[in-house]
Coordinates of C-alpha atoms in Angstrom, one line a residue:
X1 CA -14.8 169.1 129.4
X2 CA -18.2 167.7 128.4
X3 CA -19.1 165.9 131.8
X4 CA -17.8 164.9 135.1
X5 CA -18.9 161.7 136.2
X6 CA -18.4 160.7 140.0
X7 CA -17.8 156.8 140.7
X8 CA -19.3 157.1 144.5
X9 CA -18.7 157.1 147.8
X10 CA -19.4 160.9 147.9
X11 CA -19.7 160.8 152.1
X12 CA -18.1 158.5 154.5
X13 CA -21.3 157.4 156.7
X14 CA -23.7 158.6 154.9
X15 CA -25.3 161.3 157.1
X16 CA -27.1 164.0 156.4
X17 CA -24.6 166.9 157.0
X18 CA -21.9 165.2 154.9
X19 CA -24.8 165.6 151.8
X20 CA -25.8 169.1 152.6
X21 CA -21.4 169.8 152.6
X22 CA -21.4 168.0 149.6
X23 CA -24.4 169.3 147.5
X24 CA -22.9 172.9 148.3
X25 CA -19.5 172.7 147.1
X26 CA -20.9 170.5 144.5
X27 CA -23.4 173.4 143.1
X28 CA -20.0 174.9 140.8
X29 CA -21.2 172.7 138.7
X30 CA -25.0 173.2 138.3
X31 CA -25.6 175.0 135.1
X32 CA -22.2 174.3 134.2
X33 CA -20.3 171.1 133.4
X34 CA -22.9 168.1 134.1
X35 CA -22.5 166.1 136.9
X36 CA -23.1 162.6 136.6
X37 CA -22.8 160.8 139.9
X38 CA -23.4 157.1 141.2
X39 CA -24.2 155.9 144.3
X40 CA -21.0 153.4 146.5
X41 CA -21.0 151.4 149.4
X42 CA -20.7 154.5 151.9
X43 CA -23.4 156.2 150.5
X44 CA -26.0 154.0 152.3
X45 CA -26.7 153.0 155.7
X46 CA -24.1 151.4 157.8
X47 CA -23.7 149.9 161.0
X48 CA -20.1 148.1 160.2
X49 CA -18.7 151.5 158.7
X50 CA -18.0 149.5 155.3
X51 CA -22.0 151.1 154.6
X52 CA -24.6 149.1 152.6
X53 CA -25.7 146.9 155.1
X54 CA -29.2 147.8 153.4
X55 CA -29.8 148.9 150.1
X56 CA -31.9 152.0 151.0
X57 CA -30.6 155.0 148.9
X58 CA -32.6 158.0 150.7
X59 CA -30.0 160.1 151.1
X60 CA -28.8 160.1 147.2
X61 CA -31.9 160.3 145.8
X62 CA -32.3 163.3 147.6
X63 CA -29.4 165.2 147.2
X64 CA -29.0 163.8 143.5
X65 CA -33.0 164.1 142.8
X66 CA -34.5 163.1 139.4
X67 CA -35.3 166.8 139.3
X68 CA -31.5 168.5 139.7
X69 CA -30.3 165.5 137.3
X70 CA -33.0 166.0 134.6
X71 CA -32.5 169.7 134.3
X72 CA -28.7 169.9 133.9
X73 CA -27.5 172.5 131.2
X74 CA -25.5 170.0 128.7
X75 CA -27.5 166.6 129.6
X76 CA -30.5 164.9 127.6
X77 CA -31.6 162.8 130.5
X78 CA -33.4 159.3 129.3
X79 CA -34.9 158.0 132.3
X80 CA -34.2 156.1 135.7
X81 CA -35.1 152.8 136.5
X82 CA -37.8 152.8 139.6
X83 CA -39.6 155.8 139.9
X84 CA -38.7 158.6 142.4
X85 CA -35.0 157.0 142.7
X86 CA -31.6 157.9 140.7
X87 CA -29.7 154.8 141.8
X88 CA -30.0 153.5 138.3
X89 CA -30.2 156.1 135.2
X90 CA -29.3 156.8 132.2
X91 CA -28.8 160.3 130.0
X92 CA -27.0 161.6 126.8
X93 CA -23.8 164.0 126.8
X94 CA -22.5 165.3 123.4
X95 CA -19.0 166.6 122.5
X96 CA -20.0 168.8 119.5
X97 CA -19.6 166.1 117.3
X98 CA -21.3 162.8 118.4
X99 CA -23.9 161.9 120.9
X100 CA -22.8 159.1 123.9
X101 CA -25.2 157.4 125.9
X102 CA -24.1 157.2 129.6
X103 CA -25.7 154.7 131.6
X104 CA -25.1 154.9 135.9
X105 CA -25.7 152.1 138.2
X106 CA -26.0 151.5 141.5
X107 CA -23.5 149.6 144.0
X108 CA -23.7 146.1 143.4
X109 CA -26.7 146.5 140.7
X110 CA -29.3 143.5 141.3
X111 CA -30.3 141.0 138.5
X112 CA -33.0 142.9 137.1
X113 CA -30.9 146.4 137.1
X114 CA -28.3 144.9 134.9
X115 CA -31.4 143.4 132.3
X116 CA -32.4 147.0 132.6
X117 CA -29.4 148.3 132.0
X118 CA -28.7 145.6 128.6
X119 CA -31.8 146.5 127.4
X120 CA -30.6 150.5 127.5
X121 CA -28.0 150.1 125.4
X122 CA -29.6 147.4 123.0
X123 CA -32.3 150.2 122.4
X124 CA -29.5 152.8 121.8
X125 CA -27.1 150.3 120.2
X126 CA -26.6 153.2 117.2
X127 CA -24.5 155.3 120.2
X128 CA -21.3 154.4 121.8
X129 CA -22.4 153.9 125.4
X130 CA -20.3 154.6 128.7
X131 CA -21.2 152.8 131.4
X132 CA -20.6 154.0 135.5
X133 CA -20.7 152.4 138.3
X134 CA -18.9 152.2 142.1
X135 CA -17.6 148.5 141.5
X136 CA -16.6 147.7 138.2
X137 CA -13.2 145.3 139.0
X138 CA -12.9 142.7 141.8
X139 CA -10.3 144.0 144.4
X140 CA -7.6 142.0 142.8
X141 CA -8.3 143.7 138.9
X142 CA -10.6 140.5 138.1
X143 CA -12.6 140.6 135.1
X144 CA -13.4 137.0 135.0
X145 CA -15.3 135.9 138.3
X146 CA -12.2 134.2 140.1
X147 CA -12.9 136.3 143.0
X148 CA -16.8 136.1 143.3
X149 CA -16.9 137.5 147.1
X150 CA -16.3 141.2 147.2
X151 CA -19.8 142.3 147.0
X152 CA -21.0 139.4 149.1
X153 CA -18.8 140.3 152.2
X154 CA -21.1 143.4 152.8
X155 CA -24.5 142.9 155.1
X156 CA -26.9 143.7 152.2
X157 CA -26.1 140.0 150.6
X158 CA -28.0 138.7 153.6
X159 CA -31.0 140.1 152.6
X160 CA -30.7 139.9 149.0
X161 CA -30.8 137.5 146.7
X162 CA -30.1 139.2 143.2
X163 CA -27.3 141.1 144.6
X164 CA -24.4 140.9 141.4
X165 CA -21.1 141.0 141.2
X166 CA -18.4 143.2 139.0
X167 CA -17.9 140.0 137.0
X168 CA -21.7 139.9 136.6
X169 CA -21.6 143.7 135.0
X170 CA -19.1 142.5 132.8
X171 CA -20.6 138.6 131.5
X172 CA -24.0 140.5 131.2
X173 CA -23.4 143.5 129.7
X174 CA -20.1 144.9 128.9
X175 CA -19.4 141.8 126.7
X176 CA -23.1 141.3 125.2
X177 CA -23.4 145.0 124.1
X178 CA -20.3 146.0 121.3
X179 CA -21.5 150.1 121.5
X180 CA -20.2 149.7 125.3
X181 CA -16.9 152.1 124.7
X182 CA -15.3 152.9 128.4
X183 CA -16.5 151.9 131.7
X184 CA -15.7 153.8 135.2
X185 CA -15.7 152.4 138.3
X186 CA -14.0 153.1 141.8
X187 CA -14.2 151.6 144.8
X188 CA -10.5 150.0 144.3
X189 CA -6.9 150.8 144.4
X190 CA -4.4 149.6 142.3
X191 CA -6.0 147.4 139.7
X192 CA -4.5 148.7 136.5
X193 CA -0.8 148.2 137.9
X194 CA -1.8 144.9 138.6
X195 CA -3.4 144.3 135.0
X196 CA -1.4 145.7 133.3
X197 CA 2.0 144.0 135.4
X198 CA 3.9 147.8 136.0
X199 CA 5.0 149.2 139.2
X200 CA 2.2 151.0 141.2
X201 CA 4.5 153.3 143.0
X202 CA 4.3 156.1 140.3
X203 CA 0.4 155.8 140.3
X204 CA 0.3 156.1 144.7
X205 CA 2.6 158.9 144.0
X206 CA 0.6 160.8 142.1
X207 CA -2.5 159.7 143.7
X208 CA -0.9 161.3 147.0
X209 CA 0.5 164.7 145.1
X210 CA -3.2 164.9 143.6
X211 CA -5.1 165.0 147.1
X212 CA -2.9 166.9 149.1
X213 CA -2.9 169.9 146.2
X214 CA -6.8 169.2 145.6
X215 CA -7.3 168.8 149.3
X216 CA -6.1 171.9 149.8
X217 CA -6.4 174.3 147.2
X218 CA -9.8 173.6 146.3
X219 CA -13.2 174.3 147.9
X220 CA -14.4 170.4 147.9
X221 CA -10.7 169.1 148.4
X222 CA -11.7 168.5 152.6
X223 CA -14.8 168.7 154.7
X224 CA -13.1 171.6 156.8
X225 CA -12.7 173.6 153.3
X226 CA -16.1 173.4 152.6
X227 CA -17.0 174.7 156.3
X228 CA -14.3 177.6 155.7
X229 CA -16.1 178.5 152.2
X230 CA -19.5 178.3 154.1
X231 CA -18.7 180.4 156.9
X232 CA -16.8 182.8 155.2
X233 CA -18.3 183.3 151.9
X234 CA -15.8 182.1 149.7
X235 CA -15.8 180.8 145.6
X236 CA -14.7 177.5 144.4
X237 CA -12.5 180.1 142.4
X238 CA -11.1 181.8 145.6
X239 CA -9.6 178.5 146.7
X240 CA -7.7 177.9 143.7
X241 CA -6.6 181.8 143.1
X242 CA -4.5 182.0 146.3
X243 CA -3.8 178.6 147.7
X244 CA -2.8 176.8 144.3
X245 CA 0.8 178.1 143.7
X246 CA 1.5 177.7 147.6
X247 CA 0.9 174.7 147.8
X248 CA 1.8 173.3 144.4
X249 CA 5.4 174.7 145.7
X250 CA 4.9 173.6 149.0

């Protein structure tokens, strides 16, 4: 494992005891497998409870600073795009053989983050470039822009007026840039069962298997966990060594 890249959505509203949980049982991986993490719609403000009714990312830049990004053991980090914020930024990861440029965004990236973001990968067009972000597909799997509301239905759109969508990532960048290799999103259920015409019961079954196991037998499975480990003193490790096997069987 070279990296582990988080798609968003790391708290549910956004406060500032879900980010002090979450940067605990998120140190594991300081000084250990990089973490490369972008912001989603519940990691800003919210009045609704859908979050990003403004696009004020306080909370992430703090708990994901430029300086706990920058200093990662395995990451060459490149640079952000607005100083003193981590919304938009891009670093380097290598697997012992060849060098990728990974490029994060934020939700819904504005007009000028996405020129920012084509001009990354045209300046580094000799690397095969990842791209991450929250949103990548419409809700439906769209790639094309037949569905050009899913962004727009959250309160930020009323205030601004460069606010893209996933088919904008894709038109502007994706296509226009050949070194773009994989992109990541989240935000979205059941899109590649769609695209890709299959059954998605095999993929909710798994999906459910995966979180109750996770949930449970690791440290940053569930919120209470991550109050146990706290309170108690427990590893990440400690989690897996004795509640794994029970629960797998379970």
């Amino acid at each position: 494992i070279i990296a582990a890249f988080a798609m968003g959505d790391h708290t549910q509203n956004n406060t500032e005891m879900e980010w002090k949980w979450l940067r605990e049982a998120f140190g594991v991986f300081k000084n250990g497998i990089p973490y490369i993490p972008v912001a989603g719609n519940h990691d800003y403000p919210s009045l609704s409870g859908k979050g990003f009714e403004i696009r004020d990312g306080e909370m992430f830049n703090k708990y994901w600073s430029y300086e706990y990004l920058s200093t990662q053991d395995g990451v060459r980090f490149g640079g952000v795009f607005e100083k003193d914020s981590t919304q938009n930024y891009y670093a380097f990861i290598s697997d012992g053989m060849q060098e990728y440029l990974v490029v994060a965004t934020e939700f819904a990236p504005r007009d000028e983050v996405l020129e920012w973001v084509d001009m990354i990968l045209k300046q580094n067009a000799d690397k095969k470039a990842i791209i991450i972000t929250h949103n990548a597909l419409t809700k439906d799997g769209l790639l094309q822009g037949q569905d050009k509301d899913i962004n727009n239905a959250y309160g930020a759109a009323l205030t601004e007026t460069t606010l893209s969508e996933p088919y904008d990532l894709w038109k502007k960048v994706v296509y226009a840039n050949t070194n773009v290799c994989m992109v990541f999103g989240g935000h979205v259920g059941g899109v590649i069962a769609k695209q890709f015409e299959i059954s998605p019961v095999p993929f909710l079954i798994s999906e459910v298997l995966a979180s109750n196991i996770g949930g449970t037998a690791t440290l940053i499975g569930d919120p209470p966990n991550i109050i146990i480990a706290s309170k108690a003193g427990l590893s990440f490790m400690d989690f897996i060594y004795n509640l794994t096997t029970p629960v797998a069987i379970i």
